[in-house]
Coordinates of C-alpha atoms in Angstrom, one line a residue:
M1 CA -108.4 52.1 40.6
L2 CA -110.0 52.4 38.0
N3 CA -110.8 48.7 36.1
D4 CA -110.6 47.8 33.3
L5 CA -114.6 48.4 32.0
Q6 CA -113.9 51.9 33.3
L7 CA -110.7 52.8 31.6
N8 CA -112.2 51.2 28.3
S9 CA -114.8 53.3 28.4
I10 CA -114.0 56.7 29.0
L11 CA -111.0 55.7 26.5
E12 CA -113.6 54.6 23.8
D13 CA -114.8 58.1 24.3
F14 CA -111.9 59.7 23.2
D15 CA -110.9 57.2 19.9
V16 CA -108.5 55.5 22.3
A17 CA -107.9 52.6 22.4
Y18 CA -104.8 49.9 24.2
W19 CA -103.1 46.6 25.1
K20 CA -101.8 45.8 28.8
I21 CA -98.6 44.0 28.6
N22 CA -97.4 41.4 31.1
L23 CA -93.9 42.0 31.1
L24 CA -93.4 39.4 32.5
T25 CA -95.0 36.8 30.3
K26 CA -94.5 38.8 27.1
E27 CA -98.9 38.1 27.6
I28 CA -100.9 40.5 25.1
S29 CA -104.3 41.1 25.9
W30 CA -106.5 44.2 23.6
S31 CA -109.0 46.9 24.6
P32 CA -112.8 45.5 23.3
H33 CA -112.7 49.2 21.3
F34 CA -109.4 48.0 20.2
N35 CA -110.5 44.7 18.4
F36 CA -113.9 46.3 17.5
L37 CA -111.1 48.9 15.2
I38 CA -109.5 46.1 14.1
G39 CA -113.2 43.8 12.9
N40 CA -112.7 40.8 15.9
P41 CA -110.2 38.7 13.8
D42 CA -108.9 35.7 14.9
T43 CA -105.7 35.7 15.6
G44 CA -104.5 32.3 15.9
G45 CA -103.0 33.0 19.4
D46 CA -100.2 34.9 19.1
K47 CA -101.4 38.8 18.9
F48 CA -98.1 40.1 18.9
E49 CA -97.0 38.7 15.4
Y50 CA -101.1 38.8 13.9
F51 CA -100.8 42.3 15.0
L52 CA -97.3 43.0 13.1
N53 CA -98.3 41.5 10.0
N54 CA -102.0 42.1 9.2
I55 CA -103.1 45.3 11.1
L56 CA -99.5 47.0 10.7
H57 CA -98.3 48.9 7.8
K58 CA -95.4 47.2 6.4
D59 CA -93.7 50.4 6.3
Y60 CA -92.7 51.0 10.2
R61 CA -92.7 46.5 11.5
Y62 CA -89.1 47.2 12.4
D63 CA -89.2 49.7 13.3
F64 CA -91.9 48.8 16.1
R65 CA -90.9 45.0 16.9
E66 CA -87.9 46.7 18.2
H67 CA -89.4 50.0 20.7
F68 CA -91.7 46.7 22.1
E69 CA -88.8 44.5 22.7
D70 CA -86.8 47.7 24.6
L71 CA -90.3 48.5 26.6
T72 CA -91.0 44.4 27.5
N73 CA -87.4 43.6 28.2
R74 CA -85.2 47.1 28.9
H75 CA -88.9 49.1 30.0
K76 CA -87.3 51.8 27.9
P77 CA -90.8 53.7 27.3
F78 CA -91.0 55.0 23.3
T79 CA -93.8 57.3 21.2
A80 CA -94.1 56.4 17.4
E81 CA -96.6 56.8 14.9
I82 CA -98.3 54.5 12.7
R83 CA -100.4 53.3 10.5
L84 CA -103.2 50.1 11.4
K85 CA -105.7 48.7 9.3
L86 CA -109.0 48.7 10.1
E87 CA -111.9 46.5 10.1
N88 CA -112.8 48.4 5.9
G89 CA -109.5 47.9 4.3
K90 CA -107.9 51.2 5.2
Y91 CA -105.1 52.8 6.9
R92 CA -105.4 55.3 9.1
W93 CA -102.9 57.3 11.7
F94 CA -102.0 56.7 15.3
E95 CA -100.1 57.5 18.1
C96 CA -99.2 54.4 19.9
R97 CA -97.4 55.8 22.8
N98 CA -97.1 53.5 26.7
L99 CA -97.7 54.1 30.1
K100 CA -97.0 52.4 33.1
S101 CA -98.7 50.8 35.8
R102 CA -98.0 48.0 38.4
E103 CA -100.8 46.1 40.0
K104 CA -101.1 45.2 43.3
G105 CA -100.1 41.2 44.5
L106 CA -99.0 41.3 40.4
A107 CA -95.5 41.6 38.5
D108 CA -94.4 45.0 35.9
A109 CA -97.3 45.8 33.4
A110 CA -97.3 48.0 30.4
V111 CA -100.0 48.9 28.4
L112 CA -100.2 51.3 25.3
L113 CA -102.8 53.5 24.1
F114 CA -103.5 54.0 20.3
V115 CA -104.5 57.5 20.2
N116 CA -106.5 58.2 16.7
I117 CA -104.8 61.4 14.8
H118 CA -105.5 60.5 11.6
Q119 CA -107.2 64.2 11.1
A120 CA -104.4 65.7 12.4
K121 CA -102.4 64.2 10.5
R122 CA -104.8 64.9 7.3
D123 CA -104.4 68.4 8.3
E124 CA -100.7 68.4 8.9
Y125 CA -99.8 66.9 5.5
T126 CA -102.8 69.3 3.3
I127 CA -101.5 72.0 5.5
E128 CA -96.8 71.3 4.2
E129 CA -99.3 70.1 0.4
N130 CA -100.1 74.0 0.3
F131 CA -97.4 75.0 1.2
F132 CA -95.3 73.4 -1.2
Y133 CA -97.1 74.0 -3.3
Y134 CA -97.5 77.9 -2.3
R135 CA -94.1 77.8 -2.2
E136 CA -93.4 76.5 -5.6
T137 CA -95.2 78.4 -7.2
A138 CA -93.9 81.6 -6.3
E139 CA -90.6 80.4 -7.0
M140 CA -92.4 80.3 -10.6
T141 CA -94.2 83.3 -11.1
S142 CA -91.9 85.6 -8.8
T143 CA -94.8 85.8 -7.0
G144 CA -93.5 87.9 -3.2
G145 CA -94.8 87.9 -0.4
W146 CA -94.7 91.9 2.1
Y147 CA -96.5 92.6 4.9
F148 CA -96.5 96.4 5.5
D149 CA -97.5 97.3 9.8
V150 CA -99.2 101.0 9.7
D151 CA -98.4 101.3 13.7
T152 CA -94.3 101.2 13.2
Q153 CA -93.5 101.8 9.9
A154 CA -92.2 99.1 9.2
V155 CA -91.5 96.2 6.2
Y156 CA -91.5 92.7 6.1
W157 CA -91.1 90.7 3.2
D158 CA -90.6 86.9 2.7
N159 CA -87.9 85.1 1.0
V160 CA -88.6 85.2 -2.9
T161 CA -89.2 88.9 -2.3
K162 CA -85.9 89.3 -1.1
K163 CA -85.0 87.4 -3.9
I164 CA -87.0 89.7 -6.2
L165 CA -84.7 92.6 -4.5
E166 CA -81.4 91.1 -5.2
C167 CA -81.3 91.3 -1.6
P168 CA -79.7 88.5 1.3
M169 CA -82.0 86.5 2.7
D170 CA -80.8 87.8 5.9
Y171 CA -81.5 91.4 5.1
E172 CA -84.3 93.2 6.5
P173 CA -85.3 96.7 5.5
N174 CA -85.1 99.8 7.0
P175 CA -88.4 101.4 7.7
H176 CA -87.1 105.0 7.8
D177 CA -85.9 103.3 3.5
K178 CA -89.0 102.0 2.2
M179 CA -88.8 104.2 0.0
R180 CA -85.4 102.8 -1.3
F181 CA -87.1 100.3 -3.2
Y182 CA -89.2 101.8 -5.6
A183 CA -88.2 103.8 -8.8
G184 CA -88.1 107.6 -7.9
D185 CA -90.8 108.5 -10.9
H186 CA -93.0 106.3 -8.9
H187 CA -92.1 107.2 -5.6
E188 CA -95.5 109.8 -5.9
K189 CA -97.4 107.0 -7.5
V190 CA -96.7 104.7 -4.4
E191 CA -97.4 106.6 -1.8
N192 CA -101.1 107.3 -2.7
M193 CA -101.6 104.0 -2.5
L194 CA -100.5 103.9 0.3
K195 CA -101.9 106.4 2.1
K196 CA -105.3 105.0 0.6
C197 CA -104.5 101.6 1.6
S198 CA -104.0 102.2 5.3
K199 CA -106.4 105.1 5.7
F200 CA -109.4 104.6 4.2
G201 CA -109.0 100.8 3.3
V202 CA -108.8 100.7 -0.4
P203 CA -107.1 97.6 -2.0
F204 CA -104.8 97.8 -5.0
K205 CA -103.9 96.4 -7.9
M206 CA -101.0 98.3 -10.1
E207 CA -97.9 97.9 -12.2
I208 CA -95.0 99.7 -10.6
K209 CA -91.6 100.8 -11.3
M210 CA -89.3 99.2 -8.4
R211 CA -85.4 99.6 -7.6
T212 CA -83.6 96.0 -6.8
L213 CA -80.9 96.6 -3.8
H214 CA -78.1 97.4 -6.5
N215 CA -80.6 99.6 -8.3
R216 CA -81.4 97.8 -11.5
E217 CA -84.8 99.4 -12.4
F218 CA -87.8 96.8 -12.9
W219 CA -91.6 95.9 -13.5
V220 CA -93.5 94.6 -11.0
R221 CA -97.6 94.0 -10.4
T222 CA -98.3 94.9 -7.2
T223 CA -101.8 94.0 -5.0
G224 CA -102.2 94.7 -1.6
K225 CA -105.3 94.9 1.4
P226 CA -106.1 96.1 4.1
V227 CA -105.5 94.3 7.5
Y228 CA -107.7 94.7 10.6
N229 CA -107.7 94.2 14.3
N230 CA -110.7 92.9 16.1
D231 CA -111.6 97.0 16.3
Q232 CA -111.8 97.0 12.7
E233 CA -108.8 99.4 12.5
I234 CA -106.5 99.6 10.0
I235 CA -103.2 98.1 11.0
G236 CA -101.3 96.6 8.3
I237 CA -101.1 96.0 4.5
R238 CA -100.7 92.5 3.1
G239 CA -99.8 92.1 -0.9
V240 CA -98.0 90.3 -3.2
Y241 CA -95.2 91.7 -5.7
Q242 CA -95.2 90.1 -8.7
D243 CA -92.2 90.4 -11.2
I244 CA -93.3 91.1 -14.3
D245 CA -89.9 92.8 -16.1
E246 CA -90.3 90.6 -19.1
Q247 CA -93.0 90.7 -19.9
K248 CA -94.2 94.6 -19.4
T249 CA -91.5 95.4 -21.5
N250 CA -92.4 93.2 -24.3
E251 CA -95.3 95.4 -23.8
L252 CA -94.1 98.5 -24.2
N253 CA -91.4 97.3 -26.7
L254 CA -94.6 95.9 -29.1
Q255 CA -96.8 99.2 -28.1
N256 CA -94.1 101.2 -29.5
S257 CA -92.9 99.4 -32.7
L258 CA -97.1 99.5 -33.1
D259 CA -96.8 103.6 -32.8
I260 CA -94.0 103.6 -34.8
I261 CA -96.0 101.7 -37.1
A262 CA -99.0 103.4 -37.2
S263 CA -96.9 106.6 -37.5
Q264 CA -95.4 105.3 -40.6
N265 CA -98.7 104.5 -42.3
S266 CA -99.3 107.5 -41.9
R267 CA -96.8 109.4 -43.3
L268 CA -96.6 106.8 -46.1
F269 CA -100.5 107.8 -46.7
N270 CA -99.9 111.6 -46.5
F271 CA -96.7 110.9 -48.6
A272 CA -98.5 108.6 -51.4
H273 CA -101.5 111.7 -51.2
I274 CA -98.9 114.1 -52.2
V275 CA -96.9 112.9 -54.1
S276 CA -100.6 111.6 -56.5
H277 CA -101.3 115.7 -56.0
Q278 CA -97.7 116.6 -57.3
L279 CA -97.6 113.9 -60.7
R280 CA -100.8 115.0 -61.3
S281 CA -101.1 118.3 -60.7
H282 CA -98.0 118.5 -63.4
S283 CA -99.4 115.9 -65.7
S284 CA -102.7 117.9 -65.9
N285 CA -100.5 120.4 -66.7
L286 CA -98.9 118.4 -70.2
S287 CA -102.0 117.3 -71.3
L288 CA -103.6 120.8 -70.9
I289 CA -100.4 122.4 -73.6
S290 CA -101.0 119.2 -75.4
Q291 CA -104.2 120.0 -75.4
L292 CA -103.7 124.0 -76.7
L293 CA -101.3 122.8 -78.9
G294 CA -103.8 121.3 -81.2
E295 CA -105.8 123.3 -80.8
A296 CA -103.2 126.5 -81.4
K297 CA -103.5 128.1 -85.1
N298 CA -100.5 129.6 -86.0
V299 CA -97.3 129.5 -84.8
E300 CA -96.4 131.9 -82.5
D301 CA -99.0 130.0 -79.9
K302 CA -97.3 127.2 -80.6
L303 CA -93.9 128.6 -79.4
D304 CA -95.6 130.1 -76.4
L305 CA -96.9 126.8 -75.6
L306 CA -94.0 125.0 -75.8
L307 CA -92.3 127.4 -73.7
N308 CA -94.4 126.5 -70.3
I309 CA -94.0 123.2 -71.3
N310 CA -90.5 123.4 -71.1
D311 CA -91.3 125.3 -67.5
I312 CA -93.5 121.8 -66.7
S313 CA -90.8 119.7 -67.6
E314 CA -88.5 121.8 -64.5
N315 CA -91.3 121.7 -61.9
L316 CA -92.1 117.9 -62.4
E317 CA -88.2 116.9 -62.7
E318 CA -87.3 119.7 -59.1
A319 CA -90.6 117.7 -57.7
I320 CA -89.4 114.1 -58.4
S321 CA -86.4 115.2 -57.0
N322 CA -87.2 116.4 -54.0
L323 CA -89.5 113.1 -53.6
N324 CA -86.4 111.3 -54.2
E325 CA -84.6 113.0 -51.4
V326 CA -87.3 111.9 -49.2
V327 CA -87.1 108.1 -49.9
T328 CA -83.4 108.3 -50.1
R329 CA -83.7 109.5 -46.6
Q330 CA -86.0 107.7 -45.6
N331 CA -83.8 104.4 -46.6
N332 CA -81.0 105.4 -43.8
L333 CA -83.6 104.2 -41.4
K334 CA -81.9 100.8 -42.6
K335 CA -78.8 101.0 -41.2
E336 CA -78.0 100.2 -36.8
K337 CA -77.9 102.6 -34.4
Q338 CA -74.7 103.6 -32.6
L339 CA -73.0 106.2 -30.2
V340 CA -72.8 110.3 -31.9
K341 CA -71.4 112.6 -30.4
F342 CA -73.5 116.1 -31.3
K343 CA -70.2 117.5 -31.6
D344 CA -69.0 115.5 -34.1
A345 CA -72.2 115.6 -35.9
L346 CA -72.6 119.6 -35.7
E347 CA -69.0 119.6 -36.8
V348 CA -69.7 117.8 -40.5
V349 CA -73.0 120.3 -40.8
I350 CA -70.8 123.2 -40.2
A351 CA -68.2 122.3 -42.4
S352 CA -70.5 121.7 -44.6
T353 CA -72.6 125.0 -44.8
S354 CA -69.9 127.0 -44.0
S355 CA -70.1 128.8 -46.9
L356 CA -73.7 130.6 -46.0
I357 CA -72.8 130.1 -42.3
K358 CA -70.0 132.9 -44.0
R359 CA -71.7 134.7 -45.9
E360 CA -74.4 135.9 -44.0
N361 CA -71.8 136.2 -40.0
A362 CA -73.9 133.2 -38.9
E363 CA -72.7 132.6 -34.9
I364 CA -74.0 129.7 -33.7
I365 CA -73.8 128.6 -29.5
A366 CA -73.2 125.2 -28.9
E367 CA -73.8 123.4 -25.3
F368 CA -73.7 119.6 -24.9
D369 CA -72.5 119.3 -21.8
A370 CA -75.4 117.8 -20.1
L371 CA -75.5 114.8 -22.9
N372 CA -72.9 114.9 -25.4
E373 CA -73.9 112.0 -26.9
I374 CA -76.8 109.3 -27.7
S375 CA -77.2 106.3 -29.6
Y376 CA -78.7 106.9 -33.5
I377 CA -78.0 107.2 -36.9
S378 CA -75.7 109.8 -37.9
E379 CA -76.9 110.8 -40.8
Y380 CA -80.2 111.5 -39.2
L381 CA -79.1 113.7 -36.5
E382 CA -76.8 115.7 -38.6
S383 CA -79.7 116.4 -41.9
I384 CA -82.2 116.8 -38.6
L385 CA -79.4 119.6 -37.2
L386 CA -78.8 121.0 -40.9
N387 CA -82.0 121.5 -41.8
L388 CA -82.6 123.4 -38.9
I389 CA -79.6 125.6 -39.0
T390 CA -80.4 126.2 -42.1
N391 CA -83.7 127.1 -41.9
A392 CA -82.5 129.7 -39.4
I393 CA -80.0 131.2 -41.7
K394 CA -82.2 131.3 -44.9
Y395 CA -85.2 132.9 -42.6
K396 CA -83.6 135.4 -40.4
F397 CA -84.6 138.8 -39.4
K398 CA -83.5 141.3 -42.1
G399 CA -80.8 143.3 -40.4
R400 CA -79.8 141.4 -37.6
K401 CA -76.9 138.9 -37.2
P402 CA -78.0 135.6 -37.0
V403 CA -77.6 134.0 -33.9
I404 CA -78.4 130.3 -33.1
F405 CA -78.7 128.3 -30.0
I406 CA -78.0 124.6 -30.0
Q407 CA -77.9 122.3 -26.6
T408 CA -78.7 119.1 -24.6
Y409 CA -79.9 118.0 -21.8
K410 CA -82.3 115.9 -19.7
E411 CA -85.2 115.6 -18.9
H412 CA -87.5 113.0 -16.1
G413 CA -85.1 110.3 -17.9
E414 CA -85.6 111.3 -21.8
N415 CA -83.4 113.4 -23.5
F416 CA -83.7 116.7 -25.8
L417 CA -82.2 118.8 -28.0
E418 CA -83.3 122.0 -28.5
V419 CA -82.4 124.6 -31.4
S420 CA -83.5 128.6 -31.0
D421 CA -82.4 131.0 -33.3
N422 CA -83.0 135.0 -33.1
G423 CA -85.0 135.0 -37.0
M424 CA -88.2 136.3 -38.6
G425 CA -90.6 133.1 -36.3
I426 CA -94.3 131.7 -37.7
D427 CA -97.3 132.4 -36.8
L428 CA -97.9 129.8 -35.1
D429 CA -102.0 130.4 -34.8
E430 CA -102.1 130.7 -38.8
H431 CA -99.2 127.9 -39.6
G432 CA -99.2 126.2 -36.4
D433 CA -100.9 122.8 -37.8
K434 CA -99.2 122.7 -41.3
M435 CA -95.3 122.7 -39.4
F436 CA -94.7 120.3 -40.7
G437 CA -96.5 119.6 -44.2
M438 CA -94.4 119.3 -47.5
Y439 CA -94.4 121.9 -50.0
K440 CA -94.9 124.0 -46.7
T441 CA -93.5 127.7 -46.6
F442 CA -94.0 130.5 -44.1
H443 CA -91.7 133.2 -45.8
R444 CA -90.8 134.0 -49.8
H445 CA -87.1 132.5 -50.4
P446 CA -85.4 131.5 -53.6
E447 CA -84.1 128.7 -51.8
A448 CA -87.5 127.8 -49.7
N449 CA -89.1 124.1 -51.0
G450 CA -91.0 123.4 -48.2
I451 CA -90.1 119.6 -47.6
G452 CA -86.8 120.8 -45.0
L453 CA -89.0 120.1 -42.1
F454 CA -91.2 117.5 -43.6
I455 CA -87.8 115.2 -43.6
T456 CA -86.9 116.9 -39.8
K457 CA -90.3 115.3 -38.3
N458 CA -90.5 111.4 -40.2
Q459 CA -87.0 111.2 -39.3
V460 CA -87.4 112.1 -35.8
E461 CA -90.8 110.2 -35.0
T462 CA -88.6 107.1 -37.5
L463 CA -86.7 106.5 -34.9
G464 CA -89.4 106.6 -32.3
G465 CA -89.1 110.7 -30.9
S466 CA -91.4 113.7 -31.7
I467 CA -90.0 117.6 -32.4
S468 CA -92.7 120.7 -31.6
V469 CA -92.3 123.9 -31.9
T470 CA -93.0 127.3 -30.3
S471 CA -91.8 130.2 -31.9
T472 CA -92.9 134.7 -32.1
V473 CA -93.0 136.6 -34.8
N474 CA -90.3 139.2 -35.2
I475 CA -88.5 137.1 -31.8
G476 CA -86.9 133.6 -33.2
T477 CA -88.2 130.1 -33.0
T478 CA -87.1 127.0 -31.0
F479 CA -87.6 123.4 -32.2
K480 CA -87.1 121.4 -29.4
I481 CA -87.0 116.9 -30.2
K482 CA -87.3 113.9 -27.5
F483 CA -84.9 111.5 -28.9

C-alpha cells in the first residue's frame, strides 16, 4: 500500500491533487498539492464549506454538493468537470472523480481526485468555436466542402455542398455519375482540371457552371488541392465550392452592357462621321454653286447652275430622309422585348413586299421547326428580314429565279437565323470590310441606297447579337445572325 507521502508525490508529478474523506465522520483532508494550488488558505475549520463558497465556481456548487452527499451517505461514485479558483485568482478546469479505498482497521474512506484538464478543455472549446465559425462562415458565404477519392472515384460532400446543389441531406453522390452535377458545356473543362490535379498534383481555382439536382444551372468558384499519403502518392482531391451565381450573373450582365455601350458608342461615332460627311458634301456643293452664280456672266450660265441646285437639293433631301430612317429604327429599342414568332414576322414582310416578290417570281422557303420564336423587338425582326429578303431579290442573278432559304436553329445554347439566296454574290476579298457600312453598295441597282445592311447590323448588335456573311460571286450569299 502506498502511504500518503508516496501517493501525493506520484500524483503531484501529473498535476493531480486529491481529498481523503472519512465516510463515517465526513472529515476531509486535502493533499499538499491541493493546498498549494489554492494558496494554502485559512479555511476556519470547515474545509468543505470553504471550498464551496471560495474555491468552487458558483455555477457548480449545487451539483457538487449533491454529488458529495450521494458519495458520503450512499457511497454513490461520481465524475464531474468543475472550475476551481487557484492562488492567482483565475479559474481553471478540473475533472473531479472519486476512488474508494479501505484502510486496515478503519472505516471506509473515499478519495476524490482533482485532475487538471484546463488545456484540454481550452482546446475543446477552441475546436468547437472554430467549427462554429467554419459552419457559420460556410453558410453565410454559400461555401461547401468536397472530397474526391482517386482510387474509388467516390465523391463526398458536406452539408453545405448538398444544400448548394439542392440535394437532401441524406443524398450520396454516385461515383459513376460524378459529371451529372456539372453543366454540359463545362464537362471537358472539369475533366481536365481533375485529371491534372489527380495525376500531376496541379491545384486549381476557377469559375465553372454546375447543375443542381433539379437541373438548374448556376455559377460556382471551385478550389481544389491534391491529398497525399505517407508515400507522397496522390490519393484524393480536397476542395470547396462557393456559389457565386448572383455575382457572376451581374458581372456577365455588366460586361454585356459595357459591350453594348461600347458598340453603340462606336456606331454613334461612325454615324456622326457619316452625317458630317454627307451634310458637309451637300453644303459644300451649295456653297460652290452660290459662288459660281455670283461669278456667272450671262443668263444661260446662271440657269444651268440653278438646275444643279435642284439636283443638290434633291440629294440633300434624300440623305436627310435616309438618316432620319436610321434614327427612327434606332428609337424602336425603347420598346420592350416580347416573344415573337418567326413565322408571323415573315408573313408581315411577305405581305409588304408581295408586289416585288410576284414581279421577280421569287420563291421563299422557310424552316422554323428547330426554333419557332424568340424574345425580341418585333419591329427589329421584321426590319431585318425585310432588308435581307429585298436585297436578295434586288441583287438576283440575271436569268435565274431568285430562291431565298430562311432557317432558324439552336447551336451550343445560342439562337441563330440564316438567310441564304442564289443571287449575284459579293466579292468579300474586295468588299468584306465594307459590307455593313452606310452608303456602301456593291452592285448597280436603281433602288440601291446603301443603308439597308447598315441598319440591319445596328439593329442586331443593339440587342446584343452579331451578324456575319459568307458569299461566292455568281453563286449566292448567306447572312448568319446570332441573337
